[in-house]
Short mmCIF file of N, CA and C and ligand atoms in Angstrom, two decimals:
data_model
loop_
_atom_site.label_atom_id
_atom_site.label_comp_id
_atom_site.label_asym_id
_atom_site.label_seq_id
_atom_site.Cartn_x
_atom_site.Cartn_y
_atom_site.Cartn_z
N MET A 1 -14.29 -4.55 -22.35
CA MET A 1 -14.59 -3.87 -21.14
C MET A 1 -15.14 -5.28 -20.00
N ASP A 2 -14.58 -4.85 -19.09
CA ASP A 2 -15.04 -6.21 -17.76
C ASP A 2 -16.69 -5.67 -17.87
N SER A 3 -17.28 -6.55 -16.84
CA SER A 3 -18.19 -6.43 -16.57
C SER A 3 -18.61 -7.27 -15.27
N SER A 4 -17.58 -7.64 -14.86
CA SER A 4 -17.78 -8.54 -13.21
C SER A 4 -18.27 -7.46 -12.15
N PHE A 5 -19.10 -7.56 -11.38
CA PHE A 5 -19.64 -7.65 -10.01
C PHE A 5 -19.04 -7.44 -8.74
N TYR A 6 -18.37 -6.51 -7.82
CA TYR A 6 -17.37 -7.74 -7.02
C TYR A 6 -18.12 -6.61 -5.59
N LYS A 7 -18.81 -7.81 -4.71
CA LYS A 7 -19.02 -7.31 -3.26
C LYS A 7 -17.76 -6.51 -2.52
N ILE A 8 -17.30 -5.40 -2.10
CA ILE A 8 -15.96 -4.79 -2.01
C ILE A 8 -16.61 -4.55 0.05
N LEU A 9 -15.69 -4.55 0.43
CA LEU A 9 -16.25 -4.33 1.78
C LEU A 9 -15.08 -2.67 2.63
N VAL A 10 -15.26 -1.62 2.48
CA VAL A 10 -14.27 -0.84 2.86
C VAL A 10 -13.67 -0.67 4.56
N VAL A 11 -13.16 -0.64 5.60
CA VAL A 11 -13.04 -0.78 6.69
C VAL A 11 -12.05 0.18 7.01
N ASN A 12 -12.60 0.70 8.18
CA ASN A 12 -12.24 1.77 8.84
C ASN A 12 -11.72 1.36 10.57
N GLY A 13 -10.50 1.49 10.23
CA GLY A 13 -10.06 1.46 12.24
C GLY A 13 -10.70 2.93 13.06
N PRO A 14 -9.78 3.04 14.19
CA PRO A 14 -10.18 3.94 15.41
C PRO A 14 -9.67 5.50 14.51
N ASN A 15 -10.89 6.01 15.43
CA ASN A 15 -10.50 7.74 15.50
C ASN A 15 -11.06 8.13 13.83
N LEU A 16 -11.40 7.56 13.00
CA LEU A 16 -11.88 7.59 11.66
C LEU A 16 -13.26 8.06 11.67
N LYS A 17 -14.40 7.72 12.76
CA LYS A 17 -15.62 8.02 12.49
C LYS A 17 -15.38 9.47 11.88
N PHE A 18 -14.82 10.36 12.14
CA PHE A 18 -15.01 12.00 12.45
C PHE A 18 -14.25 12.65 11.50
N ILE A 19 -13.42 11.76 10.28
CA ILE A 19 -12.72 12.43 9.90
C ILE A 19 -13.02 13.57 8.64
N GLY A 20 -13.12 14.29 8.23
CA GLY A 20 -13.23 15.37 7.99
C GLY A 20 -13.51 17.11 8.98
N LYS A 21 -13.94 16.14 10.61
CA LYS A 21 -13.69 17.80 11.33
C LYS A 21 -12.73 16.63 12.32
N ARG A 22 -12.22 15.94 12.39
CA ARG A 22 -10.85 15.82 13.03
C ARG A 22 -9.14 16.42 12.37
N ASP A 23 -8.64 16.90 13.18
CA ASP A 23 -7.09 17.60 12.61
C ASP A 23 -7.47 17.24 11.32
N THR A 24 -8.19 18.15 10.98
CA THR A 24 -8.30 18.68 9.58
C THR A 24 -7.15 19.05 8.66
N GLN A 25 -6.05 19.24 9.16
CA GLN A 25 -4.81 19.97 8.27
C GLN A 25 -4.10 18.76 7.97
N VAL A 26 -4.27 17.31 8.85
CA VAL A 26 -3.75 16.11 8.61
C VAL A 26 -4.45 15.70 7.77
N TYR A 27 -5.89 15.64 7.73
CA TYR A 27 -6.84 14.58 6.85
C TYR A 27 -7.56 15.15 5.74
N GLY A 28 -7.88 16.23 5.93
CA GLY A 28 -8.56 17.20 4.98
C GLY A 28 -10.05 17.08 5.58
N PHE A 29 -10.89 17.61 4.83
CA PHE A 29 -11.98 17.87 5.18
C PHE A 29 -13.61 17.16 4.70
N ASP A 30 -12.66 16.02 3.95
CA ASP A 30 -13.72 15.06 3.35
C ASP A 30 -14.38 13.90 4.90
N SER A 31 -15.44 13.29 4.67
CA SER A 31 -15.48 12.13 5.73
C SER A 31 -15.67 11.22 4.86
N ILE A 32 -14.76 9.87 5.48
CA ILE A 32 -14.97 8.56 4.92
C ILE A 32 -16.65 8.00 4.40
N TYR A 33 -17.58 8.94 5.00
CA TYR A 33 -18.90 8.50 4.36
C TYR A 33 -19.34 9.42 3.08
N ASP A 34 -18.34 10.13 2.70
CA ASP A 34 -18.79 10.71 1.43
C ASP A 34 -18.04 10.21 0.26
N LEU A 35 -17.51 8.87 0.68
CA LEU A 35 -17.73 8.38 -0.29
C LEU A 35 -18.13 8.29 -1.86
N HIS A 36 -19.42 8.08 -1.19
CA HIS A 36 -20.01 7.16 -1.89
C HIS A 36 -20.27 8.20 -3.15
N ASP A 37 -20.47 9.79 -2.06
CA ASP A 37 -20.91 10.75 -3.36
C ASP A 37 -19.83 10.87 -4.16
N ILE A 38 -18.64 11.00 -4.33
CA ILE A 38 -17.44 11.34 -4.43
C ILE A 38 -17.04 10.15 -6.12
N LEU A 39 -17.71 9.14 -5.37
CA LEU A 39 -17.81 7.61 -6.61
C LEU A 39 -18.91 8.01 -7.91
N ASN A 40 -19.85 8.47 -6.81
CA ASN A 40 -21.53 8.87 -7.72
C ASN A 40 -21.13 9.71 -8.41
N ALA A 41 -20.57 10.89 -8.10
CA ALA A 41 -20.36 11.68 -8.83
C ALA A 41 -19.14 11.56 -10.11
N ASN A 42 -17.94 11.14 -10.25
CA ASN A 42 -17.17 11.63 -10.67
C ASN A 42 -16.59 10.18 -11.06
N TYR A 43 -16.70 9.04 -10.66
CA TYR A 43 -16.37 7.84 -10.82
C TYR A 43 -17.31 6.48 -11.00
N LYS A 44 -18.48 6.99 -11.88
CA LYS A 44 -19.62 6.47 -12.34
C LYS A 44 -19.31 4.71 -13.10
N ASP A 45 -18.32 4.47 -13.70
CA ASP A 45 -17.95 3.13 -14.23
C ASP A 45 -17.32 2.27 -13.16
N LEU A 46 -16.25 2.89 -12.23
CA LEU A 46 -16.13 2.55 -10.99
C LEU A 46 -17.29 1.84 -10.05
N ILE A 47 -18.01 2.92 -9.73
CA ILE A 47 -19.17 2.78 -8.70
C ILE A 47 -20.18 1.54 -9.13
N SER A 48 -20.33 1.78 -10.54
CA SER A 48 -21.26 0.99 -10.85
C SER A 48 -20.67 -0.90 -11.15
N ARG A 49 -19.72 -1.29 -11.44
CA ARG A 49 -19.12 -2.52 -11.06
C ARG A 49 -18.55 -2.82 -9.14
N VAL A 50 -19.32 -2.46 -8.78
CA VAL A 50 -19.03 -2.88 -7.31
C VAL A 50 -20.30 -2.56 -6.14
N SER A 51 -20.48 -3.62 -5.30
CA SER A 51 -21.51 -3.17 -3.66
C SER A 51 -20.40 -2.72 -2.84
N MET A 52 -20.65 -1.71 -2.56
CA MET A 52 -20.11 -1.13 -1.13
C MET A 52 -20.08 -1.00 -0.27
N GLU A 53 -20.11 -1.19 0.79
CA GLU A 53 -20.28 -1.44 2.18
C GLU A 53 -19.10 -0.79 3.01
N ILE A 54 -19.24 0.38 3.86
CA ILE A 54 -18.36 1.19 4.60
C ILE A 54 -18.37 0.64 6.29
N PHE A 55 -17.73 0.44 7.03
CA PHE A 55 -17.37 -0.11 8.31
C PHE A 55 -16.82 0.66 8.78
N GLN A 56 -16.85 1.11 10.24
CA GLN A 56 -15.80 1.75 11.02
C GLN A 56 -16.25 1.30 12.40
N ALA A 57 -14.64 1.07 12.77
CA ALA A 57 -14.88 0.56 14.68
C ALA A 57 -13.85 1.59 14.88
N ASN A 58 -14.00 1.33 16.21
CA ASN A 58 -12.89 1.51 17.07
C ASN A 58 -12.22 1.03 17.64
N GLY A 59 -12.28 -0.28 18.11
CA GLY A 59 -11.97 -1.43 18.77
C GLY A 59 -11.64 -2.51 18.13
N GLU A 60 -10.34 -2.90 18.27
CA GLU A 60 -9.51 -3.79 17.36
C GLU A 60 -10.24 -5.62 17.00
N GLY A 61 -11.09 -5.71 19.00
CA GLY A 61 -12.05 -6.80 18.31
C GLY A 61 -13.15 -6.84 17.21
N ALA A 62 -13.64 -5.47 17.61
CA ALA A 62 -14.49 -5.18 16.27
C ALA A 62 -14.04 -5.45 14.84
N ILE A 63 -13.31 -5.02 14.81
CA ILE A 63 -12.74 -5.02 13.18
C ILE A 63 -12.40 -6.60 12.96
N ILE A 64 -11.69 -7.23 13.42
CA ILE A 64 -11.71 -8.48 13.36
C ILE A 64 -12.75 -9.55 13.39
N ASP A 65 -13.79 -9.30 14.04
CA ASP A 65 -15.21 -9.63 14.36
C ASP A 65 -16.04 -9.57 12.77
N ARG A 66 -15.22 -8.07 12.06
CA ARG A 66 -15.97 -8.19 10.81
C ARG A 66 -15.26 -8.85 9.64
N LEU A 67 -14.02 -8.55 9.92
CA LEU A 67 -13.43 -9.28 8.76
C LEU A 67 -13.97 -10.61 8.62
N GLU A 68 -14.15 -11.53 10.14
CA GLU A 68 -14.23 -12.92 10.12
C GLU A 68 -15.58 -12.95 8.84
N LYS A 69 -16.64 -11.75 9.25
CA LYS A 69 -17.92 -12.14 8.71
C LYS A 69 -17.76 -11.87 7.21
N ALA A 70 -16.65 -11.10 6.65
CA ALA A 70 -16.27 -10.87 5.30
C ALA A 70 -15.61 -12.10 4.56
N TRP A 71 -14.92 -12.58 5.42
CA TRP A 71 -14.47 -14.27 5.02
C TRP A 71 -15.65 -15.29 4.84
N GLN A 72 -16.44 -15.09 6.06
CA GLN A 72 -17.83 -16.10 5.73
C GLN A 72 -18.68 -15.74 4.76
N SER A 73 -18.89 -14.09 4.27
CA SER A 73 -19.75 -14.05 3.90
C SER A 73 -19.22 -13.61 2.29
N LYS A 74 -18.09 -14.54 2.07
CA LYS A 74 -17.55 -14.20 0.96
C LYS A 74 -17.07 -13.12 -0.09
N VAL A 75 -16.64 -11.87 0.94
CA VAL A 75 -16.08 -10.41 0.15
C VAL A 75 -15.18 -10.91 -0.62
N TYR A 76 -15.43 -10.37 -2.05
CA TYR A 76 -14.51 -10.35 -2.71
C TYR A 76 -12.69 -9.74 -2.96
N GLY A 77 -13.13 -8.35 -1.89
CA GLY A 77 -12.06 -7.80 -1.90
C GLY A 77 -12.35 -6.46 -0.71
N MET A 78 -10.91 -6.21 -0.18
CA MET A 78 -11.17 -5.15 0.78
C MET A 78 -10.58 -3.73 0.72
N VAL A 79 -10.73 -2.58 1.03
CA VAL A 79 -10.21 -1.47 1.02
C VAL A 79 -10.04 -1.23 2.56
N ILE A 80 -8.69 -0.93 3.27
CA ILE A 80 -8.70 -0.79 4.52
C ILE A 80 -7.91 0.35 5.26
N ASN A 81 -8.29 1.25 5.73
CA ASN A 81 -7.46 2.13 6.74
C ASN A 81 -7.39 1.67 7.92
N PRO A 82 -6.19 0.89 8.43
CA PRO A 82 -6.81 0.45 9.96
C PRO A 82 -6.27 1.29 10.88
N GLY A 83 -6.31 2.88 10.41
CA GLY A 83 -5.58 3.89 11.45
C GLY A 83 -4.59 3.53 12.61
N ALA A 84 -4.76 3.69 13.67
CA ALA A 84 -3.32 3.58 14.49
C ALA A 84 -2.65 1.79 14.52
N TYR A 85 -4.07 1.00 14.31
CA TYR A 85 -3.56 -0.28 14.31
C TYR A 85 -2.62 -0.45 13.23
N THR A 86 -2.55 0.26 12.03
CA THR A 86 -1.77 -0.08 11.41
C THR A 86 -0.32 -0.04 11.93
N HIS A 87 -0.49 0.30 12.50
CA HIS A 87 1.18 0.67 13.36
C HIS A 87 1.57 -0.48 14.53
N THR A 88 0.59 -1.15 15.09
CA THR A 88 0.77 -2.02 16.54
C THR A 88 -0.37 -3.16 16.57
N SER A 89 -0.86 -3.30 15.40
CA SER A 89 -1.74 -4.56 15.65
C SER A 89 -1.47 -5.65 15.16
N LEU A 90 -0.67 -6.44 15.90
CA LEU A 90 -0.14 -8.08 15.25
C LEU A 90 -1.43 -8.41 15.17
N ALA A 91 -2.56 -8.32 15.88
CA ALA A 91 -3.47 -9.49 15.74
C ALA A 91 -4.33 -9.19 14.72
N LEU A 92 -4.64 -8.15 14.40
CA LEU A 92 -5.27 -7.26 12.79
C LEU A 92 -4.12 -8.44 11.51
N ALA A 93 -2.70 -7.90 11.94
CA ALA A 93 -2.40 -8.29 10.63
C ALA A 93 -2.36 -10.05 10.54
N ASP A 94 -2.62 -10.68 11.65
CA ASP A 94 -3.01 -11.91 11.91
C ASP A 94 -4.25 -12.26 11.15
N CYS A 95 -5.03 -11.66 11.51
CA CYS A 95 -6.16 -11.58 10.30
C CYS A 95 -6.28 -11.81 9.16
N LEU A 96 -5.69 -10.29 8.68
CA LEU A 96 -5.81 -10.00 7.01
C LEU A 96 -4.75 -11.33 6.40
N GLY A 97 -3.93 -11.79 7.70
CA GLY A 97 -3.27 -12.68 6.66
C GLY A 97 -3.89 -14.35 6.31
N TRP A 98 -4.41 -14.73 6.86
CA TRP A 98 -5.41 -15.97 7.29
C TRP A 98 -6.69 -15.95 6.38
N ILE A 99 -7.23 -15.03 6.17
CA ILE A 99 -8.89 -14.88 5.70
C ILE A 99 -8.36 -14.93 4.21
N ARG A 100 -7.86 -13.97 4.06
CA ARG A 100 -6.97 -13.98 1.96
C ARG A 100 -7.78 -13.48 1.20
N ILE A 101 -8.53 -12.37 2.38
CA ILE A 101 -9.11 -11.66 1.17
C ILE A 101 -8.16 -10.52 0.58
N PRO A 102 -8.53 -11.12 -0.72
CA PRO A 102 -7.30 -9.63 -1.19
C PRO A 102 -7.64 -8.04 -0.63
N TYR A 103 -6.64 -7.06 -0.32
CA TYR A 103 -7.03 -5.86 -0.15
C TYR A 103 -5.93 -4.93 -0.07
N VAL A 104 -6.32 -3.69 -0.37
CA VAL A 104 -5.04 -2.58 -0.47
C VAL A 104 -5.39 -1.96 0.91
N GLU A 105 -4.15 -1.37 1.21
CA GLU A 105 -4.52 -0.42 2.18
C GLU A 105 -4.26 0.88 1.95
N VAL A 106 -4.66 1.65 2.58
CA VAL A 106 -5.01 3.09 2.32
C VAL A 106 -4.96 3.86 3.76
N HIS A 107 -4.02 5.10 3.18
CA HIS A 107 -4.38 6.06 4.65
C HIS A 107 -4.65 7.53 3.82
N LEU A 108 -5.46 8.38 4.87
CA LEU A 108 -5.48 9.59 4.39
C LEU A 108 -4.28 10.30 4.27
N SER A 109 -2.97 9.93 5.29
CA SER A 109 -2.07 10.90 5.40
C SER A 109 -0.93 10.22 4.52
N ASN A 110 0.05 10.96 4.21
CA ASN A 110 1.44 10.32 3.79
C ASN A 110 2.49 9.76 5.61
N ILE A 111 1.99 8.51 5.50
CA ILE A 111 2.35 8.22 6.83
C ILE A 111 4.12 7.88 7.05
N TRP A 112 4.92 8.09 5.92
CA TRP A 112 6.14 7.84 5.62
C TRP A 112 6.96 9.30 6.09
N SER A 113 5.93 10.69 6.19
CA SER A 113 6.23 12.03 5.77
C SER A 113 6.18 12.79 7.48
N ARG A 114 5.46 11.38 8.43
CA ARG A 114 4.83 12.04 9.72
C ARG A 114 6.19 11.22 10.61
N ASP A 115 5.75 11.14 11.84
CA ASP A 115 6.46 10.86 12.90
C ASP A 115 7.10 9.03 12.87
N THR A 116 8.12 8.75 12.98
CA THR A 116 8.81 7.73 12.36
C THR A 116 8.14 6.65 12.73
N ILE A 117 7.28 6.35 14.01
CA ILE A 117 6.06 5.08 14.82
C ILE A 117 5.64 4.70 13.68
N ARG A 118 4.97 6.37 12.77
CA ARG A 118 4.17 5.53 11.63
C ARG A 118 4.52 5.11 10.23
N HIS A 119 5.63 4.89 10.62
CA HIS A 119 6.41 4.65 9.03
C HIS A 119 6.68 3.06 9.17
N GLN A 120 6.60 2.39 10.31
CA GLN A 120 5.84 0.62 9.91
C GLN A 120 4.11 0.70 9.74
N SER A 121 4.07 -0.47 9.01
CA SER A 121 2.70 -1.15 8.91
C SER A 121 2.95 -2.51 8.69
N LEU A 122 1.97 -2.69 10.12
CA LEU A 122 2.32 -4.07 10.72
C LEU A 122 0.96 -4.85 9.36
N THR A 123 0.12 -4.25 9.05
CA THR A 123 -0.99 -4.58 8.07
C THR A 123 -0.78 -4.52 6.93
N ALA A 124 0.02 -3.63 6.35
CA ALA A 124 0.09 -3.93 4.79
C ALA A 124 1.16 -5.16 4.46
N ARG A 125 1.51 -6.04 4.94
CA ARG A 125 2.26 -7.03 5.11
C ARG A 125 1.73 -8.09 3.86
N HIS A 126 0.30 -8.48 4.28
CA HIS A 126 -0.60 -9.11 3.05
C HIS A 126 -1.50 -8.57 2.20
N SER A 127 -0.88 -6.95 1.92
CA SER A 127 -1.66 -6.63 1.15
C SER A 127 -1.49 -6.62 -0.19
N LEU A 128 -2.75 -5.82 -1.45
CA LEU A 128 -1.71 -5.85 -2.28
C LEU A 128 -0.83 -4.59 -2.60
N GLY A 129 -1.31 -3.97 -1.86
CA GLY A 129 -0.11 -2.62 -1.88
C GLY A 129 -1.43 -1.03 -1.06
N VAL A 130 0.10 -0.63 -0.88
CA VAL A 130 -0.68 0.95 -0.27
C VAL A 130 -0.71 1.74 -1.25
N ILE A 131 -1.77 2.51 -0.64
CA ILE A 131 -1.72 4.03 -0.80
C ILE A 131 -1.81 5.30 0.23
N ALA A 132 -1.18 6.13 0.03
CA ALA A 132 -1.46 6.80 1.36
C ALA A 132 -0.59 8.21 0.64
N GLY A 133 -1.60 9.23 1.50
CA GLY A 133 -1.52 10.73 1.25
C GLY A 133 -1.97 11.39 0.42
N PHE A 134 -3.15 10.90 -0.26
CA PHE A 134 -4.31 11.45 -1.00
C PHE A 134 -5.82 11.89 -0.37
N GLY A 135 -5.62 12.15 0.66
CA GLY A 135 -7.13 12.33 1.63
C GLY A 135 -7.73 11.35 1.12
N ILE A 136 -9.44 11.60 0.59
CA ILE A 136 -10.24 10.65 0.39
C ILE A 136 -9.50 9.94 -0.88
N MET A 137 -8.91 10.81 -1.47
CA MET A 137 -8.72 10.38 -2.87
C MET A 137 -8.15 9.05 -2.88
N SER A 138 -6.95 8.58 -1.57
CA SER A 138 -6.47 7.49 -1.39
C SER A 138 -7.45 6.07 -1.35
N TYR A 139 -8.97 6.39 -1.03
CA TYR A 139 -9.44 5.25 -1.13
C TYR A 139 -10.03 4.98 -2.25
N VAL A 140 -10.66 6.01 -3.31
CA VAL A 140 -10.85 5.89 -4.67
C VAL A 140 -9.88 5.11 -5.42
N TYR A 141 -8.47 5.75 -5.12
CA TYR A 141 -7.35 4.99 -6.32
C TYR A 141 -6.98 4.06 -6.06
N GLY A 142 -7.54 3.58 -4.31
CA GLY A 142 -7.15 2.27 -3.67
C GLY A 142 -8.11 1.01 -4.61
N LEU A 143 -9.76 1.80 -4.44
CA LEU A 143 -10.97 0.73 -5.28
C LEU A 143 -10.79 0.46 -6.43
N GLN A 144 -9.90 1.65 -7.15
CA GLN A 144 -9.69 1.37 -8.50
C GLN A 144 -8.62 0.51 -8.96
N ALA A 145 -7.73 0.14 -7.86
CA ALA A 145 -6.76 -0.90 -7.91
C ALA A 145 -7.20 -2.20 -7.68
N LEU A 146 -7.94 -2.23 -6.30
CA LEU A 146 -8.58 -3.28 -6.08
C LEU A 146 -9.34 -3.72 -7.54
N VAL A 147 -10.46 -3.07 -7.90
CA VAL A 147 -11.15 -3.40 -9.04
C VAL A 147 -10.70 -4.04 -10.38
N ASP A 148 -9.01 -3.11 -11.02
CA ASP A 148 -8.17 -3.88 -11.83
C ASP A 148 -7.59 -5.46 -10.98
N PHE A 149 -7.06 -5.26 -9.95
CA PHE A 149 -6.71 -6.19 -9.36
C PHE A 149 -7.31 -7.62 -9.61
N LEU A 150 -8.71 -7.36 -9.08
CA LEU A 150 -10.16 -8.80 -9.17
C LEU A 150 -10.16 -8.81 -10.64
N ASP A 151 -10.27 -8.15 -11.48
CA ASP A 151 -10.72 -8.29 -13.35
C ASP A 151 -9.47 -8.97 -13.90
N ASN A 152 -8.66 -8.60 -13.20
CA ASN A 152 -7.04 -9.07 -13.55
C ASN A 152 -7.26 -11.13 -13.22
N ASP A 153 -7.51 -11.21 -11.94
CA ASP A 153 -7.85 -11.98 -10.95
C ASP A 153 -8.33 -13.50 -11.89
N GLN A 154 -9.56 -12.72 -12.23
CA GLN A 154 -11.01 -13.36 -13.09
C GLN A 154 -10.46 -14.21 -14.45
N LYS A 155 -9.47 -13.16 -15.15
CA LYS A 155 -9.19 -13.38 -16.51
C LYS A 155 -7.91 -14.67 -16.18
N THR A 156 -7.04 -14.39 -15.14
CA THR A 156 -5.54 -15.56 -15.38
C THR A 156 -6.31 -16.84 -14.34
N GLY A 157 -7.28 -16.43 -13.83
CA GLY A 157 -8.21 -18.16 -12.96
C GLY A 157 -7.20 -18.16 -12.03
N SER A 158 -6.82 -17.03 -11.70
CA SER A 158 -5.92 -17.58 -9.86
C SER A 158 -6.17 -17.51 -9.00
C1 DQA B 1 -3.66 6.98 8.72
C2 DQA B 1 -2.51 7.16 9.55
C3 DQA B 1 -2.25 6.64 11.27
O1 DQA B 1 -1.27 6.70 11.17
C4 DQA B 1 -3.49 7.24 12.06
O2 DQA B 1 -3.04 6.66 13.50
C5 DQA B 1 -4.87 7.79 11.19
C6 DQA B 1 -4.79 7.98 10.24
C7 DQA B 1 -3.91 7.80 8.17
O3 DQA B 1 -5.44 7.57 7.40
O4 DQA B 1 -3.67 8.61 7.85
O5 DQA B 1 -5.06 7.60 12.75
O6 DQA B 1 -4.09 5.88 9.19
#
């Protein structure tokens, strides 16, 4: 069994602070801040492997500032939902490209079943992969995939 412990940052972009109350027919009733409770209740092994900070900001600059800080403080990996910046932000994509912190991009909704402007992700380009459409569980699956990747990365030493 792997025993490494990882410092993980969960990054949320604009309009995600009130998920659980906002457009619940699209995004569901769970808040991004329920993540700790969900993991503690049902994913004890997973949560015991990480220290996880949940960050949310509405501004592009604030998110980039936090990502730069994550790079400086050697965060191991990230789960990121860039919200609408997914589809528009070259600045965020550039940042994710150079800091080279492994990340999984997640979306609560299935962005490919929605309006065509949401089908393109600028921010996924440097990701390990994208998980979309499972509500708050997208974050859980994203975190599991990230930890699996980091375990494997440690083994291969790449
Ligand atoms: C979202 C999808 C985006 O298109 C949208 O702008 C959001 C949330 C999601 O999690 O499904 O704010 O990232």
